[in-house]
C-alpha positions as CSV (number, residue, x, y, z in Angstrom):
1,M,-33.4,-22.3,-25.5
2,S,-35.0,-25.0,-23.3
3,T,-36.3,-24.2,-20.1
4,S,-33.6,-26.1,-18.2
5,S,-30.9,-24.3,-20.2
6,Q,-32.6,-20.9,-19.4
7,S,-32.9,-21.7,-15.7
8,H,-29.1,-22.7,-15.8
9,V,-28.1,-19.3,-17.6
10,A,-30.1,-17.4,-15.0
11,A,-28.6,-19.4,-12.0
12,I,-25.0,-18.6,-13.5
13,T,-26.0,-14.9,-14.0
14,Q,-27.4,-14.7,-10.5
15,T,-24.4,-16.3,-8.9
16,V,-22.0,-13.8,-10.8
17,N,-24.2,-10.8,-10.0
18,A,-24.4,-11.8,-6.3
19,L,-20.6,-12.0,-6.0
20,L,-20.1,-8.7,-7.9
21,L,-22.7,-7.2,-5.5
22,R,-20.7,-8.5,-2.6
23,T,-17.5,-7.1,-4.1
24,F,-19.1,-3.7,-4.5
25,A,-20.7,-3.7,-0.9
26,L,-17.2,-4.6,0.5
27,L,-15.6,-1.6,-1.4
28,Q,-18.2,0.6,0.3
29,T,-17.1,-0.3,3.7
30,P,-13.9,1.2,5.5
31,L,-11.1,-0.5,3.6
32,S,-8.6,-2.8,5.4
33,V,-6.3,-5.5,4.1
34,L,-8.9,-8.1,5.0
35,T,-11.6,-6.3,3.3
36,L,-9.8,-5.9,0.2
37,H,-8.8,-9.6,0.3
38,R,-12.4,-10.6,0.6
39,A,-13.5,-8.2,-2.1
40,L,-10.8,-9.4,-4.5
41,N,-11.8,-13.1,-3.6
42,S,-15.4,-12.2,-4.6
43,A,-14.4,-10.7,-8.0
44,D,-12.2,-13.6,-8.7
45,Q,-15.0,-16.1,-7.9
46,A,-17.3,-14.1,-10.3
47,L,-14.6,-14.2,-13.0
48,A,-13.9,-17.9,-12.7
49,T,-17.7,-18.7,-12.7
50,A,-18.2,-16.5,-15.8
51,S,-15.2,-17.9,-17.6
52,H,-16.1,-21.6,-16.6
53,F,-19.5,-21.2,-18.1
54,H,-18.3,-19.1,-21.0
55,R,-20.4,-16.1,-20.1
56,F,-18.1,-13.5,-21.6
57,D,-20.7,-10.6,-20.9
58,L,-20.4,-11.5,-17.3
59,E,-16.7,-11.9,-17.4
60,A,-16.1,-8.4,-18.6
61,R,-18.1,-7.1,-15.6
62,A,-16.0,-9.3,-13.3
63,H,-12.9,-7.8,-14.7
64,L,-14.3,-4.3,-14.2
65,Y,-14.9,-5.1,-10.4
66,R,-11.8,-6.8,-10.1
67,G,-9.9,-3.7,-11.3
68,H,-12.0,-1.7,-8.9
69,V,-10.6,-3.7,-6.0
70,L,-7.1,-3.5,-7.3
71,R,-7.4,0.1,-7.7
72,A,-8.5,0.6,-4.1
73,W,-5.8,-1.6,-3.0
74,G,-3.2,0.6,-5.0
75,H,-2.1,-2.2,-7.4
76,W,-2.2,0.1,-10.4
77,R,-0.7,-2.2,-13.1
78,A,-2.9,-5.0,-12.2
79,A,-6.0,-2.6,-12.0
80,H,-5.0,-1.3,-15.5
81,A,-4.7,-4.7,-16.9
82,A,-8.1,-5.7,-15.5
83,Y,-9.7,-2.6,-17.0
84,V,-8.2,-3.2,-20.3
85,R,-9.6,-6.8,-20.1
86,A,-13.1,-5.4,-19.2
87,A,-13.0,-2.9,-22.1
88,S,-12.0,-5.4,-24.7
89,A,-15.1,-7.5,-23.9
90,R,-17.6,-5.0,-23.0
91,G,-21.1,-6.3,-22.3
92,L,-24.2,-5.0,-20.6
93,G,-23.7,-2.7,-17.6
94,F,-21.1,-0.4,-19.1
95,S,-23.2,2.5,-19.9
96,D,-22.2,4.5,-16.7
97,T,-18.5,3.3,-16.7
98,D,-15.7,5.5,-18.1
99,I,-13.1,2.9,-18.8
100,R,-10.9,5.5,-20.4
101,S,-10.8,7.5,-17.4
102,L,-10.1,4.7,-15.1
103,T,-7.2,3.3,-17.2
104,G,-5.9,6.9,-17.4
105,D,-5.8,7.3,-13.7
106,C,-4.0,4.0,-13.4
107,I,-1.5,5.1,-15.9
108,E,-0.9,8.3,-14.2
109,M,-0.4,6.5,-10.8
110,I,1.9,3.9,-12.5
111,R,4.1,6.9,-13.8
112,F,4.1,8.6,-10.4
113,E,5.3,5.5,-8.7
114,D,7.9,4.8,-11.4
115,E,9.3,8.3,-11.0
116,R,9.2,7.9,-7.3
117,E,11.1,4.7,-7.2
118,E,13.7,6.2,-9.7
119,R,14.3,9.1,-7.3
120,L,14.6,6.6,-4.4
121,R,17.1,4.4,-6.6
122,R,19.2,7.5,-7.2
123,A,19.2,8.8,-3.7
124,H,20.3,5.3,-2.4
125,R,23.0,5.2,-5.1
126,A,24.3,8.5,-4.1
127,A,24.3,7.7,-0.6
128,K,26.0,4.4,-1.1
129,Q,28.7,5.9,-3.4
130,G,29.1,9.2,-1.4
131,K,29.3,12.6,-2.8
132,E,32.5,14.3,-3.5
133,G,33.2,16.8,-1.0
134,T,31.0,15.4,1.6
135,K,32.4,15.4,5.1
136,V,31.4,13.1,7.9
137,V,30.7,14.7,11.2
138,R,30.6,12.7,14.2
139,F,29.1,13.9,17.5
140,S,30.4,12.6,21.0
141,D,27.9,10.7,23.2
142,E,30.3,11.5,26.1
143,Q,28.7,13.5,28.8
144,R,30.4,15.1,31.6
145,S,28.7,15.5,35.0
146,L,29.5,17.7,37.8
147,A,29.4,16.3,41.2
148,V,30.0,18.1,44.5
149,F,31.0,16.3,47.6
150,Q,31.5,17.7,51.0
151,D,34.0,16.2,53.5
152,H,32.4,16.3,57.0
153,N,35.7,15.1,58.6
154,D,37.8,18.0,57.9
155,D,37.4,21.1,60.3
156,N,37.2,23.6,57.4
157,E,34.7,21.7,55.5
158,S,36.5,21.2,52.2
159,T,34.4,20.7,49.1
160,R,35.5,18.3,46.3
161,I,34.3,18.6,42.8
162,A,34.7,15.7,40.5
163,E,34.4,16.1,36.8
164,G,34.5,12.9,34.8
165,S,37.4,10.9,36.0
166,R,39.3,13.9,37.4
167,E,38.9,15.2,41.0
168,I,39.7,18.7,42.0
169,S,40.0,19.7,45.7
170,R,39.4,23.1,46.8
171,R,40.1,24.3,50.5
């Protein structure tokens, strides 16, 4: 390799590593939608740079970090796909990474979400169709209030009680 091509390779490696380091740093902060967007953007930029310059060793690491972001976000299918891509092109830097465990966690969460969605669909269908023998109970919002009026014009001070729209007089 010539000196210029070595420096070019080093510059690409440095750029991708800086983007992946930024992704990692963002994942260590309190996670918000904005933070996750930034982390995913950095991982995507690293992936695009590695792919553009045919650095498949760096591309695998970019897929790995992209999977970490998607996993933190709860996008289990996309995270699983990213981890599978990372595993299929393993390069340097994978010695401490248990891809099998990461993909297994994603598959477990995908199953959990699928089961939850199926339960919600069944509940929605049951509510929509109505079950046999189900009775509808309605409660009245009507309230009755008791009002006491004293008539000071009468000599015997009669009291009037009004309930709803009816009036009852006592003397």
